[in-house]
Short mmCIF file of C-alpha atoms in Angstrom, two decimals:
data_model
loop_
_atom_site.label_atom_id
_atom_site.label_comp_id
_atom_site.label_asym_id
_atom_site.label_seq_id
_atom_site.Cartn_x
_atom_site.Cartn_y
_atom_site.Cartn_z
CA MET C 1 -70.43 -108.39 120.93
CA LYS C 2 -71.76 -104.93 120.23
CA ARG C 3 -72.10 -104.27 123.95
CA ALA C 4 -68.55 -105.48 124.60
CA SER C 5 -67.11 -103.13 122.02
CA LEU C 6 -69.19 -100.31 123.48
CA HIS C 7 -67.66 -101.02 126.88
CA LEU C 8 -64.22 -101.08 125.33
CA VAL C 9 -64.74 -97.74 123.59
CA SER C 10 -66.12 -96.11 126.71
CA GLY C 11 -63.21 -97.54 128.71
CA VAL C 12 -60.72 -96.05 126.27
CA VAL C 13 -62.51 -92.69 126.38
CA MET C 14 -62.51 -92.69 130.18
CA ALA C 15 -58.85 -93.65 130.30
CA SER C 16 -57.91 -90.91 127.86
CA LEU C 17 -59.88 -88.42 129.96
CA MET C 18 -58.23 -89.61 133.17
CA MET C 19 -54.70 -89.63 131.76
CA PRO C 20 -54.14 -85.83 131.68
CA TRP C 21 -55.50 -85.61 135.23
CA ALA C 22 -53.18 -88.37 136.44
CA THR C 23 -50.09 -86.90 134.75
CA ALA C 24 -51.03 -83.39 135.92
CA SER C 25 -51.04 -84.57 139.51
CA ALA C 26 -47.66 -86.22 138.92
CA ARG C 27 -46.32 -82.88 137.70
CA MET C 28 -47.49 -81.13 140.85
CA VAL C 29 -44.14 -81.83 142.56
CA PRO C 30 -41.51 -79.50 141.07
CA PRO C 31 -38.25 -81.12 140.01
CA ASP C 32 -35.02 -80.85 141.97
CA PRO C 33 -32.72 -78.00 140.92
CA ASP C 34 -30.76 -78.45 137.72
CA ASN C 35 -28.23 -75.82 138.79
CA ALA C 36 -25.56 -77.42 140.99
CA ALA C 37 -24.75 -74.07 142.60
CA LEU C 38 -28.17 -74.04 144.31
CA LEU C 39 -27.35 -77.35 145.95
CA TYR C 40 -23.90 -76.15 147.00
CA TYR C 41 -25.40 -73.02 148.55
CA GLN C 42 -27.65 -75.32 150.60
CA ALA C 43 -24.59 -77.37 151.51
CA PHE C 44 -22.93 -74.18 152.83
CA LEU C 45 -26.00 -73.53 154.98
CA THR C 46 -26.06 -77.02 156.41
CA VAL C 47 -22.36 -77.60 156.90
CA ALA C 48 -21.59 -77.84 160.61
CA ASP C 49 -20.63 -74.59 162.28
CA LEU C 50 -17.24 -75.90 163.33
CA ASP C 51 -14.66 -73.81 165.14
CA LYS C 52 -11.30 -72.95 163.65
CA GLU C 53 -9.57 -75.84 165.38
CA ALA C 54 -12.00 -78.37 163.90
CA ARG C 55 -11.72 -76.80 160.45
CA THR C 56 -7.93 -77.00 160.64
CA ARG C 57 -8.20 -80.62 161.75
CA ILE C 58 -10.35 -81.44 158.73
CA GLY C 59 -7.91 -79.63 156.42
CA ASP C 60 -4.96 -81.52 157.87
CA VAL C 61 -6.63 -84.91 157.43
CA ALA C 62 -7.76 -84.03 153.89
CA THR C 63 -4.24 -83.09 152.84
CA GLY C 64 -2.74 -86.14 154.52
CA LYS C 65 -0.87 -84.15 157.18
CA ALA C 66 -2.76 -85.88 160.01
CA PRO C 67 -4.34 -89.33 160.38
CA VAL C 68 -8.04 -89.97 160.85
CA ASP C 69 -8.99 -89.86 164.53
CA GLU C 70 -12.19 -89.89 166.58
CA LYS C 71 -12.45 -86.12 166.68
CA VAL C 72 -12.36 -85.77 162.93
CA ARG C 73 -14.91 -88.54 162.59
CA GLU C 74 -17.24 -86.56 164.84
CA ASP C 75 -16.59 -83.39 162.83
CA ILE C 76 -17.40 -85.17 159.58
CA ALA C 77 -20.52 -86.75 161.04
CA LYS C 78 -21.79 -83.25 161.75
CA CYS C 79 -21.27 -82.34 158.08
CA ARG C 80 -23.39 -85.20 156.73
CA GLY C 81 -26.15 -82.86 155.48
CA ALA C 82 -23.66 -80.79 153.50
CA ILE C 83 -22.10 -83.95 152.03
CA ASP C 84 -25.55 -85.10 150.88
CA PHE C 85 -26.12 -81.83 149.05
CA ALA C 86 -22.69 -82.09 147.39
CA GLU C 87 -23.50 -85.65 146.30
CA ALA C 88 -26.78 -84.48 144.79
CA ALA C 89 -24.87 -81.87 142.79
CA ARG C 90 -22.44 -84.43 141.39
CA ASP C 91 -24.38 -85.38 138.25
CA LEU C 92 -25.51 -81.89 137.31
CA ARG C 93 -23.92 -80.31 134.29
CA ILE C 94 -24.91 -76.71 134.95
CA CYS C 95 -23.40 -74.72 137.80
CA HIS C 96 -24.17 -71.00 137.72
CA TRP C 97 -23.07 -69.22 140.86
CA GLY C 98 -24.84 -65.97 140.11
CA PHE C 99 -21.51 -64.22 139.87
CA ARG C 100 -21.84 -60.42 139.41
CA TYR C 101 -19.67 -59.90 136.36
CA SER C 102 -20.84 -56.28 136.16
CA GLN C 103 -18.71 -55.53 139.24
CA GLY C 104 -15.55 -56.38 137.33
CA PHE C 105 -12.49 -57.05 139.47
CA ASP C 106 -14.38 -55.86 142.57
CA ALA C 107 -16.92 -58.67 142.28
CA LEU C 108 -17.07 -60.80 145.41
CA MET C 109 -16.61 -64.55 145.22
CA PRO C 110 -17.71 -65.76 148.65
CA GLN C 111 -18.46 -69.24 147.36
CA LEU C 112 -14.78 -70.01 146.79
CA ALA C 113 -13.77 -70.17 150.45
CA GLN C 114 -16.84 -72.27 151.19
CA MET C 115 -16.17 -74.63 148.29
CA ARG C 116 -12.58 -75.04 149.41
CA PHE C 117 -13.78 -76.05 152.87
CA LEU C 118 -16.47 -78.33 151.45
CA ALA C 119 -13.78 -80.02 149.32
CA TYR C 120 -11.76 -80.66 152.49
CA VAL C 121 -14.85 -82.14 154.14
CA LEU C 122 -15.42 -84.47 151.19
CA ILE C 123 -11.79 -85.59 150.99
CA THR C 124 -11.65 -86.12 154.74
CA ASP C 125 -14.79 -88.21 154.42
CA ALA C 126 -12.94 -90.25 151.77
CA ARG C 127 -10.05 -90.80 154.18
CA VAL C 128 -12.45 -91.80 156.98
CA ARG C 129 -14.04 -94.38 154.66
CA ALA C 130 -10.61 -95.67 153.67
CA SER C 131 -9.60 -96.02 157.32
CA ASP C 132 -12.75 -98.14 157.77
CA GLY C 133 -11.52 -100.36 154.94
CA ASP C 134 -14.14 -99.20 152.42
CA TYR C 135 -11.71 -98.26 149.63
CA ARG C 136 -14.32 -98.28 146.92
CA ALA C 137 -16.45 -95.67 148.69
CA ALA C 138 -13.31 -93.67 149.48
CA LEU C 139 -12.12 -93.71 145.88
CA ASP C 140 -15.60 -92.87 144.65
CA ARG C 141 -15.55 -89.82 146.91
CA CYS C 142 -12.24 -88.80 145.28
CA LEU C 143 -13.74 -89.32 141.82
CA MET C 144 -16.58 -87.07 142.85
CA MET C 145 -14.05 -84.27 143.09
CA GLY C 146 -13.84 -84.24 139.27
CA PRO C 147 -17.32 -82.78 138.74
CA PHE C 148 -16.90 -80.83 141.98
CA ALA C 149 -13.81 -79.07 140.62
CA ARG C 150 -15.62 -78.36 137.36
CA HIS C 151 -18.45 -76.83 139.39
CA VAL C 152 -16.03 -74.63 141.33
CA GLY C 153 -15.68 -73.05 137.97
CA ASP C 154 -13.57 -72.20 135.06
CA ASP C 155 -15.45 -68.94 134.56
CA THR C 156 -12.85 -66.66 136.15
CA LEU C 157 -9.15 -67.15 136.55
CA ILE C 158 -9.36 -67.27 140.33
CA SER C 159 -12.14 -69.87 140.35
CA TYR C 160 -10.07 -71.90 137.87
CA LEU C 161 -7.13 -71.79 140.30
CA VAL C 162 -9.31 -72.92 143.20
CA ALA C 163 -10.74 -75.69 141.02
CA VAL C 164 -7.21 -76.90 140.26
CA ALA C 165 -6.24 -76.75 143.94
CA VAL C 166 -9.30 -78.79 144.92
CA ARG C 167 -8.57 -81.33 142.21
CA ARG C 168 -4.95 -81.61 143.35
CA VAL C 169 -6.00 -82.51 146.92
CA ALA C 170 -8.30 -85.19 145.49
CA TYR C 171 -5.49 -86.65 143.35
CA GLU C 172 -3.14 -86.71 146.34
CA CYS C 173 -5.77 -88.59 148.33
CA MET C 174 -6.29 -91.02 145.45
CA GLU C 175 -2.53 -91.56 145.15
CA SER C 176 -2.39 -92.62 148.80
CA LEU C 177 -5.40 -94.93 148.43
CA ILE C 178 -4.48 -96.70 145.19
CA GLY C 179 -1.45 -98.34 146.78
CA GLN C 180 -3.48 -99.48 149.79
CA ALA C 181 -5.96 -101.19 147.48
CA ALA C 182 -3.21 -102.58 145.24
CA GLY C 183 -4.16 -106.21 145.88
CA ASP C 184 -7.79 -105.84 144.81
CA ALA C 185 -7.93 -106.40 141.03
CA GLU C 186 -11.68 -105.99 140.84
CA LEU C 187 -11.57 -102.64 142.58
CA LEU C 188 -8.70 -101.45 140.41
CA LYS C 189 -10.53 -102.45 137.23
CA TRP C 190 -13.55 -100.51 138.40
CA LEU C 191 -11.35 -97.49 139.14
CA GLN C 192 -9.65 -97.80 135.76
CA GLY C 193 -13.04 -97.63 134.06
CA GLU C 194 -14.23 -94.75 136.21
CA LEU C 195 -11.09 -92.69 135.56
CA ALA C 196 -11.57 -93.23 131.83
CA THR C 197 -15.25 -92.31 131.76
CA SER C 198 -16.84 -90.60 134.72
CA GLU C 199 -14.20 -88.24 135.95
CA GLY C 200 -15.28 -85.58 133.47
CA GLU C 201 -13.40 -82.81 131.78
CA PRO C 202 -10.65 -81.25 133.86
CA PRO C 203 -10.93 -77.52 134.59
CA PHE C 204 -9.60 -75.64 131.60
CA PRO C 205 -8.31 -72.06 131.75
CA ILE C 206 -9.46 -70.85 128.34
CA THR C 207 -13.00 -69.79 129.27
CA ALA C 208 -11.65 -68.18 132.44
CA LEU C 209 -9.06 -66.20 130.51
CA LYS C 210 -11.60 -65.09 127.92
CA ILE C 211 -13.89 -63.75 130.64
CA GLU C 212 -10.92 -62.16 132.40
CA ARG C 213 -10.01 -60.44 129.12
CA GLU C 214 -13.49 -58.90 128.84
CA ILE C 215 -13.42 -57.72 132.46
CA ALA C 216 -9.98 -56.15 132.01
CA LEU C 217 -10.90 -54.46 128.72
CA ASP C 218 -13.97 -52.99 130.39
CA ALA C 219 -11.83 -51.69 133.27
CA MET C 220 -9.36 -49.94 130.93
CA ARG C 221 -11.58 -46.95 130.20
CA MET C 222 -11.29 -43.31 131.20
CA GLU C 223 -14.73 -43.37 132.86
CA LYS C 224 -13.41 -46.11 135.16
CA ILE C 225 -10.00 -44.54 135.71
CA GLU C 226 -10.49 -44.18 139.48
CA ASP C 227 -11.31 -47.86 139.93
CA LEU C 228 -8.44 -48.78 137.66
CA THR C 229 -6.03 -46.61 139.66
CA ARG C 230 -7.10 -48.36 142.84
CA ILE C 231 -6.68 -51.79 141.26
CA LEU C 232 -3.25 -50.96 139.87
CA THR C 233 -1.93 -49.34 143.04
CA ASP C 234 -3.20 -52.30 145.04
CA SER C 235 -0.88 -54.45 143.05
CA GLY C 236 2.29 -52.62 144.10
CA GLU C 237 4.65 -50.11 142.43
CA HIS C 238 2.36 -47.34 143.70
CA ALA C 239 4.40 -44.32 142.68
CA LYS C 240 5.17 -45.60 139.21
CA ARG C 241 1.62 -46.53 138.42
CA ALA C 242 0.15 -43.39 139.94
CA GLU C 243 2.47 -41.38 137.69
CA ILE C 244 1.39 -43.29 134.60
CA LEU C 245 -2.25 -42.91 135.46
CA ALA C 246 -1.78 -39.17 135.88
CA GLN C 247 -0.78 -39.13 132.21
CA ALA C 248 -3.67 -41.36 131.12
CA ASN C 249 -5.98 -40.13 128.43
CA GLU C 250 -8.44 -41.63 125.96
CA GLN C 251 -5.74 -42.32 123.42
CA ILE C 252 -3.45 -44.12 125.87
CA MET C 253 -6.36 -46.15 127.22
CA ALA C 254 -7.44 -47.19 123.73
CA GLU C 255 -3.88 -48.20 122.89
CA ALA C 256 -3.57 -50.13 126.18
CA ARG C 257 -6.77 -52.02 125.37
CA ARG C 258 -5.39 -52.90 121.94
CA VAL C 259 -2.05 -54.15 123.31
CA TYR C 260 -3.77 -56.10 126.10
CA SER C 261 -6.26 -57.67 123.72
CA GLU C 262 -3.57 -58.72 121.24
CA ASN C 263 -1.40 -60.25 123.95
CA MET C 264 -4.27 -62.11 125.54
CA SER C 265 -5.43 -63.47 122.19
CA ALA C 266 -1.91 -64.69 121.42
CA ALA C 267 -1.65 -66.26 124.90
CA LEU C 268 -5.02 -67.95 124.53
CA ALA C 269 -3.91 -69.46 121.23
CA VAL C 270 -0.81 -70.88 122.92
CA LEU C 271 -2.71 -72.24 125.94
CA ALA C 272 -5.52 -73.74 123.90
CA GLY C 273 -3.15 -75.33 121.39
CA ALA C 274 -1.40 -78.65 121.59
CA LEU C 275 2.15 -77.31 121.82
CA PRO C 276 4.60 -79.22 124.04
CA TYR C 277 5.00 -77.61 127.47
CA GLU C 278 8.50 -76.27 126.84
CA GLN C 279 7.57 -74.67 123.55
CA ALA C 280 4.38 -73.13 124.94
CA HIS C 281 6.37 -71.76 127.89
CA ARG C 282 8.90 -70.19 125.53
CA GLN C 283 6.19 -68.52 123.45
CA LEU C 284 4.45 -67.08 126.49
CA THR C 285 7.79 -65.81 127.82
CA GLN C 286 8.41 -64.04 124.51
CA LEU C 287 4.99 -62.40 124.72
CA GLY C 288 5.91 -60.92 128.10
CA GLU C 289 9.28 -59.70 126.87
CA LYS C 290 7.63 -57.49 124.25
CA LEU C 291 6.18 -55.24 126.95
CA ASP C 292 8.22 -52.11 127.73
CA ALA C 293 8.19 -51.27 131.44
CA ASN C 294 8.65 -47.53 130.77
CA ASP C 295 5.83 -47.19 128.28
CA PRO C 296 2.55 -46.16 129.99
CA VAL C 297 0.55 -48.10 127.41
CA THR C 298 2.32 -51.43 127.86
CA THR C 299 2.67 -50.93 131.62
CA MET C 300 -1.08 -50.54 131.94
CA ALA C 301 -1.73 -53.53 129.69
CA ASP C 302 0.82 -55.61 131.56
CA ALA C 303 -0.60 -54.72 134.98
CA LEU C 304 -3.86 -56.47 134.12
CA MET C 305 -2.30 -59.43 132.33
CA PRO C 306 -2.69 -62.61 134.36
CA ALA C 307 0.35 -64.69 135.26
CA LEU C 308 0.18 -66.70 132.04
CA LEU C 309 3.31 -68.76 132.64
CA LYS C 310 1.92 -69.92 135.97
CA VAL C 311 -1.39 -70.76 134.34
CA LEU C 312 0.40 -72.92 131.77
CA THR C 313 2.40 -74.72 134.45
CA ILE C 314 -0.62 -75.27 136.70
CA LYS C 315 -2.55 -76.73 133.77
CA THR C 316 0.37 -79.04 133.00
CA VAL C 317 0.90 -80.16 136.62
CA GLN C 318 -2.80 -80.99 136.84
CA GLU C 319 -2.54 -83.05 133.67
CA ALA C 320 0.53 -84.81 135.10
CA HIS C 321 -1.43 -85.71 138.26
CA ALA C 322 -4.28 -87.14 136.20
CA ARG C 323 -2.01 -89.15 133.92
CA ALA C 324 0.20 -90.46 136.74
CA THR C 325 -2.91 -91.62 138.60
CA ARG C 326 -4.18 -93.52 135.56
CA ALA C 327 -0.73 -95.04 134.96
CA ALA C 328 -0.46 -96.05 138.64
CA VAL C 329 -3.79 -97.88 138.50
CA ASP C 330 -2.50 -99.91 135.53
CA ILE C 331 0.75 -100.69 137.37
CA CYS C 332 -1.13 -101.79 140.51
CA LEU C 333 -3.47 -103.88 138.38
CA HIS C 334 -0.42 -105.64 136.92
CA ARG C 335 0.71 -106.36 140.48
CA ALA C 336 -2.73 -107.58 141.55
CA MET C 337 -2.78 -110.06 138.66
CA THR C 338 0.85 -111.20 138.71
CA GLY C 339 1.70 -110.76 142.37
CA ARG C 340 4.56 -108.31 141.74
CA LEU C 341 5.19 -104.86 140.42
CA PRO C 342 6.41 -104.75 136.80
CA ALA C 343 10.17 -104.45 136.35
CA THR C 344 9.75 -101.75 133.70
CA LEU C 345 6.95 -99.40 132.82
CA PRO C 346 4.27 -101.29 130.85
CA ALA C 347 3.71 -100.01 127.32
CA GLY C 348 0.79 -97.79 126.35
CA LEU C 349 0.48 -95.87 129.60
CA PRO C 350 -0.31 -92.14 129.70
CA LYS C 351 2.74 -89.94 129.11
CA ASP C 352 4.33 -87.19 131.15
CA PRO C 353 2.85 -83.91 129.84
CA PHE C 354 6.01 -81.91 130.68
CA SER C 355 8.15 -83.88 128.24
CA GLY C 356 5.64 -85.77 126.11
CA ARG C 357 7.57 -88.94 126.96
CA ASP C 358 6.83 -91.87 129.25
CA PHE C 359 6.97 -91.27 132.98
CA GLN C 360 10.21 -92.46 134.48
CA TYR C 361 9.26 -95.52 136.52
CA GLU C 362 11.20 -96.57 139.58
CA ARG C 363 10.43 -99.31 142.08
CA THR C 364 11.15 -98.34 145.68
CA THR C 365 11.24 -100.22 148.97
CA THR C 366 7.66 -99.12 149.71
CA GLY C 367 6.14 -99.13 146.23
CA PHE C 368 6.99 -97.13 143.15
CA VAL C 369 7.53 -93.61 141.82
CA LEU C 370 6.40 -92.07 138.54
CA ARG C 371 8.67 -89.17 137.67
CA CYS C 372 8.19 -86.54 134.98
CA GLN C 373 11.03 -86.36 132.48
CA GLY C 374 10.45 -82.69 131.69
CA LYS C 375 11.12 -79.86 134.10
CA ASP C 376 8.59 -77.45 135.65
CA LEU C 377 10.16 -74.30 134.19
CA ASP C 378 8.50 -71.98 136.70
CA LYS C 379 9.84 -73.71 139.77
CA ASP C 380 12.85 -75.31 138.11
CA THR C 381 11.89 -78.67 139.50
CA ILE C 382 10.87 -82.16 138.41
CA HIS C 383 7.49 -83.41 139.59
CA GLU C 384 7.21 -86.97 140.84
CA PHE C 385 4.38 -89.04 142.22
CA ALA C 386 5.10 -91.67 144.87
CA PHE C 387 2.78 -94.64 145.47
CA THR C 388 3.09 -96.75 148.60
CA VAL C 389 1.91 -100.28 147.90
CA LYS C 390 0.48 -102.42 150.68
CA MET W 1 -68.14 -65.57 198.78
CA SER W 2 -69.25 -62.47 196.93
CA GLU W 3 -67.05 -59.79 195.48
CA HIS W 4 -68.66 -57.25 197.82
CA LYS W 5 -67.92 -59.35 200.93
CA ASP W 6 -64.34 -59.86 199.76
CA GLU W 7 -63.83 -56.12 199.49
CA ARG W 8 -65.26 -55.52 202.95
CA TRP W 9 -63.00 -58.19 204.45
CA LEU W 10 -60.01 -56.70 202.67
CA ASP W 11 -60.93 -53.19 203.91
CA GLN W 12 -61.08 -54.50 207.47
CA GLN W 13 -57.72 -56.14 207.11
CA LEU W 14 -56.19 -52.97 205.67
CA ARG W 15 -57.67 -50.81 208.37
CA ARG W 16 -56.22 -53.07 211.03
CA ALA W 17 -52.85 -52.97 209.29
CA VAL W 18 -52.89 -49.17 209.00
CA ASN W 19 -53.76 -48.90 212.68
CA GLY W 20 -50.46 -50.53 213.38
CA SER W 21 -51.41 -54.04 214.22
CA ARG W 22 -50.46 -56.94 211.92
CA PRO W 23 -53.40 -58.26 209.91
CA ALA W 24 -54.36 -61.65 211.28
CA PHE W 25 -56.50 -64.21 209.54
CA ASP W 26 -58.87 -66.02 211.88
CA ALA W 27 -59.30 -69.29 210.01
CA GLU W 28 -61.63 -70.98 212.50
CA SER W 29 -64.15 -68.17 212.53
CA TRP W 30 -63.95 -67.95 208.72
CA LYS W 31 -64.67 -71.71 208.47
CA GLY W 32 -67.64 -71.26 210.79
CA ARG W 33 -69.06 -68.37 208.84
CA HIS W 34 -68.48 -69.95 205.41
CA ARG W 35 -69.16 -73.63 206.01
CA ASP W 36 -70.43 -74.33 202.47
CA GLU W 37 -67.43 -72.76 200.77
CA TYR W 38 -65.06 -74.56 203.12
CA GLU W 39 -66.64 -77.93 202.32
CA ALA W 40 -66.55 -77.16 198.64
CA LEU W 41 -62.83 -76.45 198.94
CA LEU W 42 -62.23 -79.70 200.82
CA ALA W 43 -64.18 -81.65 198.20
CA ARG W 44 -62.06 -80.12 195.43
CA ARG W 45 -58.87 -81.15 197.20
CA GLU W 46 -60.11 -84.75 197.52
CA ARG W 47 -61.19 -85.03 193.84
CA PRO W 48 -58.83 -82.77 192.00
CA SER W 49 -59.81 -81.99 188.42
CA ARG W 50 -56.46 -82.69 186.76
CA GLY W 51 -57.32 -81.01 183.47
CA ARG W 52 -58.54 -77.88 185.16
CA ALA W 53 -55.62 -77.85 187.55
CA ARG W 54 -53.18 -78.24 184.65
CA LEU W 55 -55.00 -75.52 182.73
CA LEU W 56 -54.96 -73.20 185.69
CA SER W 57 -51.32 -73.93 186.41
CA GLY W 58 -50.49 -73.49 182.71
CA ARG W 59 -52.23 -70.14 182.66
CA TRP W 60 -50.51 -69.17 185.85
CA ILE W 61 -47.09 -70.14 184.43
CA ALA W 62 -47.79 -68.38 181.15
CA GLY W 63 -48.84 -65.25 183.02
CA LEU W 64 -45.77 -65.43 185.20
CA ALA W 65 -43.53 -65.94 182.15
CA ALA W 66 -45.10 -62.98 180.35
CA ALA W 67 -44.65 -60.82 183.42
CA ALA W 68 -41.04 -61.96 183.71
CA VAL W 69 -40.38 -61.10 180.08
CA VAL W 70 -41.89 -57.64 180.49
CA ILE W 71 -39.91 -57.01 183.70
CA LEU W 72 -36.71 -58.31 182.09
CA ALA W 73 -37.21 -56.18 178.99
CA LEU W 74 -37.91 -53.09 181.10
CA GLY W 75 -34.94 -53.86 183.31
CA MET W 76 -32.60 -54.28 180.34
CA LEU W 77 -33.91 -51.12 178.75
CA LEU W 78 -33.38 -49.10 181.92
CA LEU W 79 -30.03 -50.70 182.70
CA GLY W 80 -28.85 -50.16 179.16
CA ARG W 81 -29.96 -46.55 179.26
CA PHE W 82 -28.34 -45.76 182.59
CA ALA W 83 -25.25 -47.88 182.11
CA ARG W 84 -24.36 -45.90 178.99
CA GLY W 85 -24.12 -42.78 181.07
CA PRO W 86 -24.71 -39.41 179.53
CA GLU W 87 -25.57 -39.48 175.86
CA LYS W 88 -22.68 -38.44 173.69
CA PRO W 89 -22.15 -38.64 169.96
CA THR W 90 -20.51 -41.95 169.06
CA THR W 91 -18.08 -42.27 166.22
CA PRO W 92 -19.16 -44.96 163.77
CA SER W 93 -16.97 -48.05 164.11
CA ARG W 94 -14.98 -49.23 161.12
CA PRO W 95 -17.14 -51.46 158.97
CA VAL W 96 -15.36 -54.75 159.61
CA ALA W 97 -17.60 -56.64 157.20
CA ASN W 98 -16.68 -54.33 154.35
CA SER W 99 -12.95 -54.74 154.79
CA ALA W 100 -13.32 -58.47 155.36
CA ALA W 101 -15.55 -58.74 152.33
CA GLU W 102 -12.75 -57.31 150.24
CA MET W 103 -10.79 -60.48 150.93
CA MET W 104 -13.35 -62.26 148.79
CA SER W 105 -13.10 -59.95 145.79
CA MET W 106 -11.72 -61.25 142.55
CA MET W 107 -8.93 -58.69 142.56
CA SER W 108 -7.88 -59.40 146.14
CA LEU W 109 -7.77 -63.16 145.58
CA ARG W 110 -5.94 -62.63 142.29
CA MET W 111 -3.34 -60.47 144.02
CA ALA W 112 -2.89 -63.04 146.75
CA TYR W 113 -2.18 -65.68 144.15
CA GLU W 114 0.19 -63.51 142.12
CA GLN W 115 2.17 -62.57 145.20
CA GLY W 116 2.36 -65.95 146.91
CA GLY W 117 1.02 -68.64 144.59
CA PHE W 118 -1.34 -71.37 145.74
CA ASP W 119 -0.24 -71.13 149.37
CA ALA W 120 -1.15 -67.45 149.58
CA LEU W 121 -4.46 -68.05 147.82
CA ASP W 122 -5.22 -70.91 150.17
CA ARG W 123 -4.33 -68.76 153.18
CA GLN W 124 -6.61 -65.96 152.02
CA LEU W 125 -9.52 -68.36 151.50
CA GLN W 126 -8.83 -69.78 154.96
CA ASN W 127 -8.83 -66.27 156.44
CA THR W 128 -12.10 -65.51 154.69
CA LEU W 129 -13.66 -68.53 156.31
CA ASP W 130 -12.19 -67.61 159.70
CA GLU W 131 -13.72 -64.16 159.36
CA PHE W 132 -17.14 -65.20 158.15
CA GLY W 133 -17.26 -68.83 159.23
CA PRO W 134 -19.31 -71.58 157.64
CA ARG W 135 -22.77 -70.28 158.45
CA SER W 136 -25.03 -72.98 159.68
CA SER W 137 -28.03 -73.52 161.79
CA SER W 138 -26.91 -77.14 162.14
CA VAL W 139 -30.52 -77.89 162.91
CA SER W 140 -32.57 -80.45 161.06
CA LEU W 141 -36.27 -80.01 160.37
CA GLN W 142 -36.98 -82.78 162.86
CA GLU W 143 -35.28 -80.82 165.60
CA LEU W 144 -37.28 -77.70 164.74
CA PHE W 145 -40.69 -79.29 165.27
#
């Protein structure tokens, strides 16, 4: 008995001595990157070196302008390595591109063009899968564009815009696929769940505008007047702006920074708030009207103000896309279970963000349309989303 | 066959060539004079040592390749030098990369968007890619080794 317990004790001691060694050897392999940008940079290095014609072909298929053909299948097959890297980045929260903020408006953003192309590759891959009849894989690829768009970034205004553009292409692809899979209730239920949970936060312009504000305030200084002159004259009205800059002094610059900062803070409050689209648009318009075109202070502040009305509209259109997609899945699910499209819009569906009311629902000969009830005040148009049901 | 004998034979051949007559190799008399070497050569042909032959041929090819590389490099150097003609000061060409790189700057992209919306931004990103291209080796590790 004594001997047995001695063996037990020595066994435990040995095991406890061996454990750190065993776990240390397990730790020898470093983990995969936790920064999605590192994976995307590898994707850029492994994406096929396609010529312009092939890249255009991929873009056309991604945006639905051209059907999937053998050539595009070959192109996409060559991009498989890049697609794998993008897939690996999907679940990562962090995405730091190593952007050189210190360079201000002159900072280069080479990743944006590459990300745009990679987005086209991914969406084209979705369309290839759909043409093979694998709708689930195709829709999953579209869902992947949620985190992808977030990774493109909401850290500068321009990366926010590219993120929105990428997301829009993904929604358009999803819109064309939902109708094709309209008879598959199981698939639609899965998609409904995924859209509610895994799609992630949409790109949001607030962080981007805050960073933009800091960059602009830093640029509006006498010690950077030459750079500022170049930036302002790049944007047109050369003579006028050159004249104003000739008058620039510390006092004017300080005042311009104050005006710019106040306007941006007011705009951020409007954009971050929950005001209806029309009201938010009106408030932003009023902010712009306060600026006097003949005052050097307000002209300088205005020159660096981003197109806030466009930002508001883009944000709202993106929300409309997301909500229409979710509503369409519910409508198609109704059809899958009852065998026909509902006569009227079912209750409890997401609302049109332009008006805050239900989407206008209309059955067509090929499927159905979800139409916004509020107008896009920038383009003076009504957005609608058409779904062709198979 | 010794090195000394080889040299003497070569001298004789050269002398005959310089005197105006074509050097002629009398194989039969050589076989008679060097019976042992001749038989050794015949034996080697009948039982070729494949490894040695491959090694020798490999060395020969490697030597030839090295010589070709040297000749090619010299040739290109000389051709390049003479083809340029007389040296004259060249004006530095416009740094294309710099101007193209500007297309990727935050300000340039921002301007594109403000002037033409999403379409203009998309066009500029497309142009950036046309200029720089998606860089890729398109080579897997398996293909490298």
